[in-house]
């Protein structure tokens, strides 16, 4: 039981890792067609993401695998219930993944890969929020825990759509922060990215307040655990402080401020995920009012103690290694993208 | 139409299609990964520009193939939940852990160090660069281990028991589950097979250069590196193929019976070619009497139960002999063996005639043979995989001989109840379209890299020029880029 509680938060930790890391990655992809003018700026954006995007995406696979291992029922219900939505995310991630290497490798199809890159970033950014909104708002399930609503369209409601827009603007803000940090200083690209931070962070604050109000005011806090109430308020405060401090930092034009602005945005993203976790606990998938099946909780969905113990051992070995890899890669490619860095990208033009 | 309304069949088709496609690029990636690492190491040791050019070329080819492998791999991890929800509920206690471990131990390793291999030249010390290439390869080999642990558990479950309410399999011993009876034979078998695939791909590129009379020295280096890796892997493959055959003989009787087309108990021969008439339950084949018996047990006369006798047992009472895809499994198995034979012939010819001053320069037929030769390992790998997966039908979790009681699942009970057939039609069409786009994109990029060839890197030579141009004005370089693109378009 204790292990199931631990894994509840560990799964959300992995999701937070994904939300932070692939967040800026996807956000930069959404901004890409609007912010990068010409092949050279496109190459800068891609070079800013190139060394790290794949590792960032692995956080999703890790979170998915961990959910499968720790809470098989929750994994089975959400992935099959959100079938078409998940498939859209999947196709998006597929074309996005290949667009990186194929763009660099070959010139004449670049417009195709540019579209793939943009769409491949936009759809997941939006749909992850919609999925999270459904888990929070609740879905109809049959007695065996299978989703029993209308495919795809049944997942769209004003609340879930607002959640989708929220994840989209959070990702865009993170993407703008990342590009402002990585693009060569003083270039038009860097300035455009830096200017985009303010509106996207402001929008994040506004939508965050709206969503919080919606959850507290309309949906109510009945199901939420009382013992986590303080933690919830602290996390909500942390989200706001990070976002507002990021907005303050945006006004200073220095690399240091760019870095801290990005870190603030990341902190807000992580805090949002844990806020969601503390509001749901111990539920993994909420049931809607018309649902036959009960909500899926960590008590009903959890794997056996031995399985969770094995997973804990695996994570205790694996996670430190993963963190070391991340230190290596982000240290190796620290600093802004330089002209010399663009050679491999431009070499594709041969 | 009936087909489109059959949810189980559609789910199976989708899984087979996506897994088969994924398994085109995974062998290429792992196979080329080893060769790339060898070339990167050599370039670092000799510091010769021609070795460096070879390393750069194969890093690029590796990267483009890796991208598709990664992209189509996400499909596989998602598909357990999306399309096989009931299966996921049944096996989650055991099956999820290797998937999570694969991501933690393997995917992070390969994707992060590949970032260094692609972009880190000159940013990290040369020794670390070489290590990154090897770590990337190690990551992909590790990922194969974890996913084969998961898949082997479906073939020969172990370290598990049926839960009290009968709703799921529960883990009882992690190491027994991970290293179940078929894990190691199948891992060795698969990894060596994919190394052969990479070796043949490299030999084909080399033979293409010989045909075109380009990059002579580099082509010979590639040819011999490919041939040596190919021969070593093929030799090892024999050992593990044998181990796999023994494992199937001991653990998976209905699979073995289908592989040799056996309906009645007999001493199994080793067929070379043949056909199974499923309606009449008859096999017409050219075979070595007692051959399979000899390979699996060392004796020429050990009897083995046929499908009809197996269906009469309690353990395999679920099978309906008339519905078993006997001819399909028989054919895929023997195509795999035939593919292996062709692999050996090609390797022998390449080794004999490909040495330095060898005759291969003047042997156009052999050059052509090697150019098309990757089709043989491709065929063997795909048909081998089909044998393993279709051979375990109608079970998705197979009740193997030594498997724990009750830990098995029929394929048609494993799908996602909430996924409607029309949704499967939509996604199948999308898979066709997207995977076709991926293939065309990959072929164009790879074709370009091969056409460019292992020429001493433009980037190195141009470093100073590029610096000057970009220092003077970014717009100018933009113009240059556009100009280059225009030129390139004209050239095509």
Short mmCIF file of N, CA and C in Angstrom, two decimals, chain B residues 351-407:
data_model
loop_
_atom_site.label_atom_id
_atom_site.label_comp_id
_atom_site.label_asym_id
_atom_site.label_seq_id
_atom_site.Cartn_x
_atom_site.Cartn_y
_atom_site.Cartn_z
N UNK B 351 33.47 -12.79 -48.97
CA UNK B 351 34.77 -12.97 -48.31
C UNK B 351 35.82 -13.49 -49.29
N UNK B 352 35.40 -14.43 -50.14
CA UNK B 352 36.38 -15.04 -51.05
C UNK B 352 36.87 -14.03 -52.09
N UNK B 353 35.91 -13.29 -52.65
CA UNK B 353 36.30 -12.44 -53.78
C UNK B 353 36.51 -10.97 -53.39
N UNK B 354 36.17 -10.61 -52.16
CA UNK B 354 36.18 -9.19 -51.82
C UNK B 354 37.48 -8.70 -51.23
N UNK B 355 38.45 -9.61 -50.96
CA UNK B 355 39.67 -9.14 -50.31
C UNK B 355 40.40 -8.12 -51.18
N UNK B 356 41.32 -7.45 -50.58
CA UNK B 356 42.08 -6.40 -51.31
C UNK B 356 42.55 -6.99 -52.62
N UNK B 357 42.72 -6.49 -53.64
CA UNK B 357 43.15 -7.11 -54.89
C UNK B 357 42.31 -8.32 -55.26
N UNK B 358 41.15 -8.50 -54.63
CA UNK B 358 40.31 -9.64 -54.97
C UNK B 358 39.69 -9.45 -56.34
N UNK B 359 38.96 -10.45 -56.78
CA UNK B 359 38.39 -10.39 -58.13
C UNK B 359 37.12 -9.57 -58.22
N UNK B 360 36.61 -9.12 -57.08
CA UNK B 360 35.26 -8.57 -57.10
C UNK B 360 35.14 -7.33 -57.97
N UNK B 361 36.26 -6.61 -58.18
CA UNK B 361 36.19 -5.41 -59.02
C UNK B 361 35.65 -5.71 -60.42
N UNK B 362 35.94 -6.93 -60.89
CA UNK B 362 35.53 -7.27 -62.26
C UNK B 362 34.29 -8.16 -62.31
N UNK B 363 33.75 -8.47 -61.16
CA UNK B 363 32.63 -9.41 -61.16
C UNK B 363 31.32 -8.66 -60.96
N UNK B 364 30.75 -8.19 -62.06
CA UNK B 364 29.55 -7.36 -61.93
C UNK B 364 28.37 -8.16 -61.36
N UNK B 365 28.28 -9.45 -61.70
CA UNK B 365 27.15 -10.23 -61.19
C UNK B 365 27.20 -10.32 -59.67
N UNK B 366 28.42 -10.46 -59.14
CA UNK B 366 28.55 -10.55 -57.68
C UNK B 366 28.24 -9.20 -57.04
N UNK B 367 28.67 -8.13 -57.71
CA UNK B 367 28.36 -6.81 -57.19
C UNK B 367 26.84 -6.60 -57.14
N UNK B 368 26.18 -7.01 -58.21
CA UNK B 368 24.72 -6.88 -58.23
C UNK B 368 24.07 -7.75 -57.15
N UNK B 369 24.61 -8.95 -57.00
CA UNK B 369 24.05 -9.85 -55.98
C UNK B 369 24.14 -9.21 -54.60
N UNK B 370 25.30 -8.59 -54.33
CA UNK B 370 25.46 -7.97 -53.01
C UNK B 370 24.58 -6.74 -52.86
N UNK B 371 24.36 -6.03 -53.96
CA UNK B 371 23.48 -4.86 -53.87
C UNK B 371 22.08 -5.27 -53.43
N UNK B 372 21.59 -6.38 -53.97
CA UNK B 372 20.23 -6.79 -53.58
C UNK B 372 20.23 -7.69 -52.34
N UNK B 373 21.42 -8.04 -51.85
CA UNK B 373 21.48 -9.06 -50.80
C UNK B 373 20.80 -8.66 -49.48
N UNK B 374 20.65 -7.38 -49.11
CA UNK B 374 19.96 -7.11 -47.84
C UNK B 374 18.55 -7.67 -47.80
N UNK B 375 18.01 -7.99 -48.95
CA UNK B 375 16.68 -8.58 -48.98
C UNK B 375 16.66 -9.92 -48.25
N UNK B 376 17.80 -10.64 -48.24
CA UNK B 376 17.81 -11.98 -47.61
C UNK B 376 17.69 -11.89 -46.09
N UNK B 377 18.57 -11.12 -45.42
CA UNK B 377 18.36 -11.01 -43.97
C UNK B 377 17.02 -10.34 -43.64
N UNK B 378 16.60 -9.40 -44.47
CA UNK B 378 15.30 -8.77 -44.24
C UNK B 378 14.19 -9.82 -44.24
N UNK B 379 14.24 -10.67 -45.27
CA UNK B 379 13.24 -11.73 -45.39
C UNK B 379 13.32 -12.68 -44.20
N UNK B 380 14.53 -13.06 -43.83
CA UNK B 380 14.69 -14.02 -42.74
C UNK B 380 14.20 -13.43 -41.42
N UNK B 381 14.50 -12.15 -41.21
CA UNK B 381 14.10 -11.52 -39.95
C UNK B 381 12.58 -11.39 -39.86
N UNK B 382 11.98 -10.95 -40.95
CA UNK B 382 10.53 -10.77 -40.91
C UNK B 382 9.80 -12.11 -40.79
N UNK B 383 10.24 -13.08 -41.56
CA UNK B 383 9.54 -14.37 -41.50
C UNK B 383 9.82 -15.08 -40.17
N UNK B 384 11.02 -14.88 -39.64
CA UNK B 384 11.34 -15.46 -38.34
C UNK B 384 10.43 -14.88 -37.26
N UNK B 385 10.23 -13.58 -37.34
CA UNK B 385 9.38 -12.93 -36.36
C UNK B 385 7.94 -13.41 -36.50
N UNK B 386 7.50 -13.55 -37.76
CA UNK B 386 6.13 -14.04 -37.99
C UNK B 386 5.98 -15.46 -37.44
N UNK B 387 7.01 -16.28 -37.62
CA UNK B 387 6.94 -17.65 -37.08
C UNK B 387 6.75 -17.61 -35.57
N UNK B 388 7.54 -16.76 -34.91
CA UNK B 388 7.46 -16.69 -33.45
C UNK B 388 6.09 -16.20 -33.00
N UNK B 389 5.54 -15.20 -33.69
CA UNK B 389 4.32 -14.57 -33.20
C UNK B 389 3.05 -15.29 -33.66
N UNK B 390 3.01 -15.67 -34.93
CA UNK B 390 1.83 -16.40 -35.40
C UNK B 390 1.85 -17.83 -34.83
N UNK B 391 3.07 -18.32 -34.61
CA UNK B 391 3.20 -19.68 -34.08
C UNK B 391 2.62 -19.85 -32.69
N UNK B 392 2.49 -18.75 -31.94
CA UNK B 392 1.92 -18.91 -30.60
C UNK B 392 0.41 -18.75 -30.58
N UNK B 393 -0.20 -18.45 -31.73
CA UNK B 393 -1.66 -18.35 -31.79
C UNK B 393 -2.27 -19.72 -31.47
N UNK B 394 -3.45 -19.78 -30.94
CA UNK B 394 -4.39 -18.69 -30.68
C UNK B 394 -4.18 -17.99 -29.34
N UNK B 395 -3.00 -18.15 -28.76
CA UNK B 395 -2.75 -17.55 -27.45
C UNK B 395 -1.96 -16.25 -27.62
N UNK B 396 -2.24 -15.28 -26.76
CA UNK B 396 -1.38 -14.11 -26.72
C UNK B 396 -0.35 -14.31 -25.62
N UNK B 397 -0.76 -14.93 -24.51
CA UNK B 397 0.19 -15.42 -23.51
C UNK B 397 0.13 -16.94 -23.60
N UNK B 398 1.25 -17.54 -23.97
CA UNK B 398 1.24 -18.95 -24.36
C UNK B 398 1.37 -19.87 -23.14
N UNK B 399 0.54 -20.92 -23.07
CA UNK B 399 0.68 -21.87 -21.96
C UNK B 399 1.83 -22.84 -22.24
N UNK B 400 3.04 -22.42 -21.94
CA UNK B 400 4.20 -23.25 -22.29
C UNK B 400 4.28 -24.45 -21.35
N UNK B 401 5.10 -25.42 -21.76
CA UNK B 401 5.16 -26.69 -21.05
C UNK B 401 5.44 -26.51 -19.56
N UNK B 402 6.46 -25.69 -19.27
CA UNK B 402 6.83 -25.52 -17.86
C UNK B 402 6.20 -24.27 -17.25
N UNK B 403 5.31 -23.62 -18.00
CA UNK B 403 4.70 -22.39 -17.51
C UNK B 403 3.79 -22.64 -16.32
N UNK B 404 3.59 -21.61 -15.48
CA UNK B 404 2.72 -21.78 -14.32
C UNK B 404 1.27 -22.02 -14.73
N UNK B 405 0.57 -22.82 -13.94
CA UNK B 405 -0.81 -23.18 -14.27
C UNK B 405 -1.71 -21.96 -14.38
N UNK B 406 -2.50 -21.93 -15.42
CA UNK B 406 -3.52 -20.89 -15.55
C UNK B 406 -3.00 -19.57 -16.09
N UNK B 407 -1.70 -19.40 -16.18
CA UNK B 407 -1.16 -18.15 -16.70
C UNK B 407 -1.07 -18.24 -18.22
#
